[in-house]
Amino acid sequence: METLLQTLALIAVIIGTFFSLIGVIGLIRLPDVYTRLHATGKVGVYGAVLLLVAAAMWTPLGWGKALLLIVLLMASGPVSAHAISSAAYSIGLPMKDPVRDDLAEL
């Protein structure tokens, strides 16, 4: 049973690291603050959650703390990304080739 949990933890580490790597690549490669926040806000949170799941599987006594951190991360990640993008829009940071701007005044 222990080797099964270690194998699942290793798989979760690999997938979580992959998601985190994709988030970092998106942060570097994407053109403006809004698309960068989309990449890091979504993919980065999933990567961190999978790494927390792997840590909880590796040390079974940490499930309560891990679940609390996962809930807090899933609740605060999108909210903070939205707050940062709203602040960026408020100070006038331009969008790169916007398709539509729902917040622009008519």
Phi, psi and omega in degrees: 000323181293321179291329176294315178295322178292322177294316178296323177295319179296319177295318178295323177295317181295313180292319178296321177294322177298314178298318179296321178296318177297321177297319178292319177297320177296322178296323181281318191271333186284152194280327185227174187295329184288315178288327176296318177295326177296316181293313183282328182290326181267301187289322180296322178293317179296322177297316179294322178296317179293325176293324175293322176297318178296319178295322179291325177291324182290322177239095187299340179286350183262015183297320181296313179294319180296317179295321177297316178295322179295315179298315180295321179292318179291332179277322186269338181299304179295326180293317180291322177297320178294319180295320179293318180291325176294319177294321178296320178292323181294325180273358171092025175292129186285154173267147177272113178051065180290140176280315175207156181231098184287341182268351180291140178285144183281000000 
